[in-house]
Amino acid sequence: MADPQVLVRGGRVIDATGERVADVRIVGGVVTEVAPSLAPEAGSLVLDAEGCVVAPGLVDIQVHFREPGREDAETIETGARAAAKGGFTAVVCMPNTDPPLDDAAVVQAVLERGRYAACDVRVAGCITKGRRGEELAPLGELYDRGVRVFTDDGDCVADALVMRRAFEYALALPGAVLSQHAEDPSLVAGGHMNEGEWSARLGIPGRPAEAEISIVARDLTLARVTGGRYHVLHLSTAGAAALVRAAKAEGVRVTAECTPQHVVLTDALCASFDPVFKMNPPLRTAADVDALKAALADGTIDAIATDHAPHAPETKEVPFEEAPPGMLGVETALGVAITQLVEPGVLSMQQALAALSWKPARIAGLDAAGHGGPIEPGHAAHLCVFDPNERWVVDASRLASKSRNSPFDGWKLAGRVRHTLLRGVPMVRDGEAQR
Amino acid sequence: MPEPALKHLLSVDDLGGRAGIEAMLDLTDSFVEVLARDIPKVPALRGKTVVSLFYEESTRTRLSFETAAKRLSADTMTFSVSTSSVKKGESLLDTVHTIEAMGIDGIVVRHPCAGAPHRVASWSQASVVNAGDGRHEHPTQALLDAFTLRRHRGPSLDGCRIAIVGDVKHSRVARSNVKLFDALGCEVTFVGPPTLMPERLDGWPATVSYDLDDALVDIDVVYLLRIQRERIGQALFPSVREYAARYGLTSERASRLKPDTLVMHPGPLNRGVEIAADVADSTRSLITEQVANGVAVRMAVLWSLLGSGGPVI
């Protein structure tokens, strides 16, 4: 039997190489032809992309699919389905599971669970055993299982010497990167929202911007002295963005991501006392939001990652200070980026897609599996096809995620995913999940 | 009699500015009159049920609300965390649904988390009164303080100079009082060590002083906040002795006040820490009167939230 053929017809292809009106022919999961007005072969699946952008599949390098440990909030199956509906073809799951991903056997088990998911599921491994910040996790064993991103996410590696040793040790692991949840634990202890005007007024204990800035400053110093690769997870402050910008200019091997929520929402929303607006690092000020936009536009911030953090509804139906931090993200990231960044002219569509696809793919080593494009013959057919002009209203109760904690519930967003293709197979077709 | 159209009292902001606050204080006057009667009770809330839902230890506030409800002939229920199903792990949401199923009209909430009463209000059909939420607000305390002050300085408090002294950072009383005093035209200064001031004061109608002796010159009211000893362990101040020396209202400091300067405290007192014992018991002190007025103020609040809008009787 011949390899299955797919023709994505009538769209506008945008990838790292540029933009052109073209159809995309896929045979056996690989792009074979990119050209205008291709004729479908007999028996091939034709996917309508009229009015759509055809982009490399989106790549989210920070998600929490809660497996193992909190399968009531999300599973790899449901998280990956939600991600595919959001246009993602690959994700990196954070290691703050229970048990944590500090052991090759647990990593292997999670990767196994991901094999039949609606997107490629990779994992980040812990930097330290048990995410306790004391002894190094078996970075080499995890690396041999394909892990390229190491982080104690959720917890910051507070001890400077441990972080330095991790940087040094990882030099022996080509392509590995240390990602930091940059908040100094002693400065944020007991805090639940951004420290500032609003926390003072609301009487909610704060988490100061300086907790992020001081750790990023320290880690950049360590990256500089060791030559190690460093990635700032969910960068949220103007101060940390300025440090990363300066370090990049100096040649330090640093990358950074921000979340859709940090680049759009502010701490003023916490005045509702609704824990849906609670996350770590916390939503910051309007000045920080502006600084993040500028940092995305000038490339200081490389990637948009969602930090998709599902929480079962009952865990968020509590007082603000008692709720766990975190927000859903994979199903709304593209729409928020288009509505809040592309339409107002902060980013071009290509810049937005760079931050959502090929740049994060490179940071996490997912380009080796063909993620992030470009869309050209010989390349794996991981594609995201979306209509940038179609408007839809986010209804948290209808999301594919198991959880409902979206800060964008009720928002009208532009840009709806029509098809998501993983190795040429539609995981989402005409907006409906296929797996 | 003007009546504020209130569903909940979660924050001083709900009172509707100066006019609404003054209306509530005027209404309180009529309940003070009720409380002076031989039978200090009116049927205004007969048939209504008020639950006090207290997630923090409290004596005066809970008793004050319950007395107020009883004087209005409401039925009262007490839900105290130490003896309840919360000990078995019941969530606040489930607890609210449970007590609501019994048919209630008002919930008086105290909780260690800021905004907990707002959450309760979003889950319940009943009227919710904030009886203190974390560091956020304590609106009935602010009302009773203003009411007490008005009886001595009133009817207008315009231009009244008030120093709120102590742990403003962690104080729900300070957060409510500054709003309410400001709305009534008072000038508020926060006094305390920088570590006990809110992290930002943008937009707050208050000035800040780190020097108590400076701040007390020409002051009309010294409002002292309770100091909690556990703040020492959080590196917020070095010792009780140093605090008392720098920020306590000692007898010596009190002797330098104007003759008519008044002293207030929300209680419970740490005698010898934020306030010297003899100052607390002096004729300047309104501390006992604050407690006494608490009942009338809470009657006014409950009646505004739950009453039919008819006369007080």
XYZ file of C-alpha atoms in Angstrom, chain A residues 194-197 199-206 271-275 285 316-322, chain B residues 91-93 111-116 118-119 123 133-136 175 179 198-204:
50
model
C 3.132 40.421 42.892
C 4.458 42.661 45.622
C 3.429 46.203 44.847
C 0.631 48.670 44.885
C -0.685 43.545 47.175
C -0.343 46.420 49.636
C -3.914 47.481 49.060
C -5.398 43.980 49.119
C -3.353 42.820 52.094
C -2.175 39.750 50.181
C 1.443 38.882 50.988
C 3.638 39.703 48.005
C -8.409 42.504 43.242
C -11.199 40.071 42.304
C -9.651 37.616 44.813
C -10.301 34.952 42.163
C -7.472 32.384 42.328
C 2.476 45.443 36.682
C -9.220 26.744 42.936
C -12.647 27.257 44.585
C -10.984 28.476 47.766
C -9.651 31.750 49.147
C -6.872 33.258 47.017
C -4.099 32.567 49.493
C -5.098 28.907 49.839
C -13.714 23.151 52.308
C -14.973 26.679 52.786
C -17.165 26.271 49.694
C -10.980 34.308 57.855
C -7.184 34.437 57.887
C -7.097 34.870 54.080
C -7.661 38.203 52.369
C -10.749 38.095 50.189
C -12.298 34.982 51.764
C -15.606 37.956 48.769
C -15.373 34.300 47.773
C -20.923 31.372 46.291
C -10.154 38.922 56.324
C -6.422 38.381 56.647
C -4.594 41.671 56.329
C -7.230 43.079 54.030
C -6.542 49.267 55.759
C -10.243 54.642 53.906
C 2.886 48.428 53.497
C 5.325 47.759 50.647
C 3.766 50.480 48.518
C 1.455 53.304 49.487
C 0.605 54.693 46.042
C -2.797 56.248 46.170
C -3.288 55.745 49.918
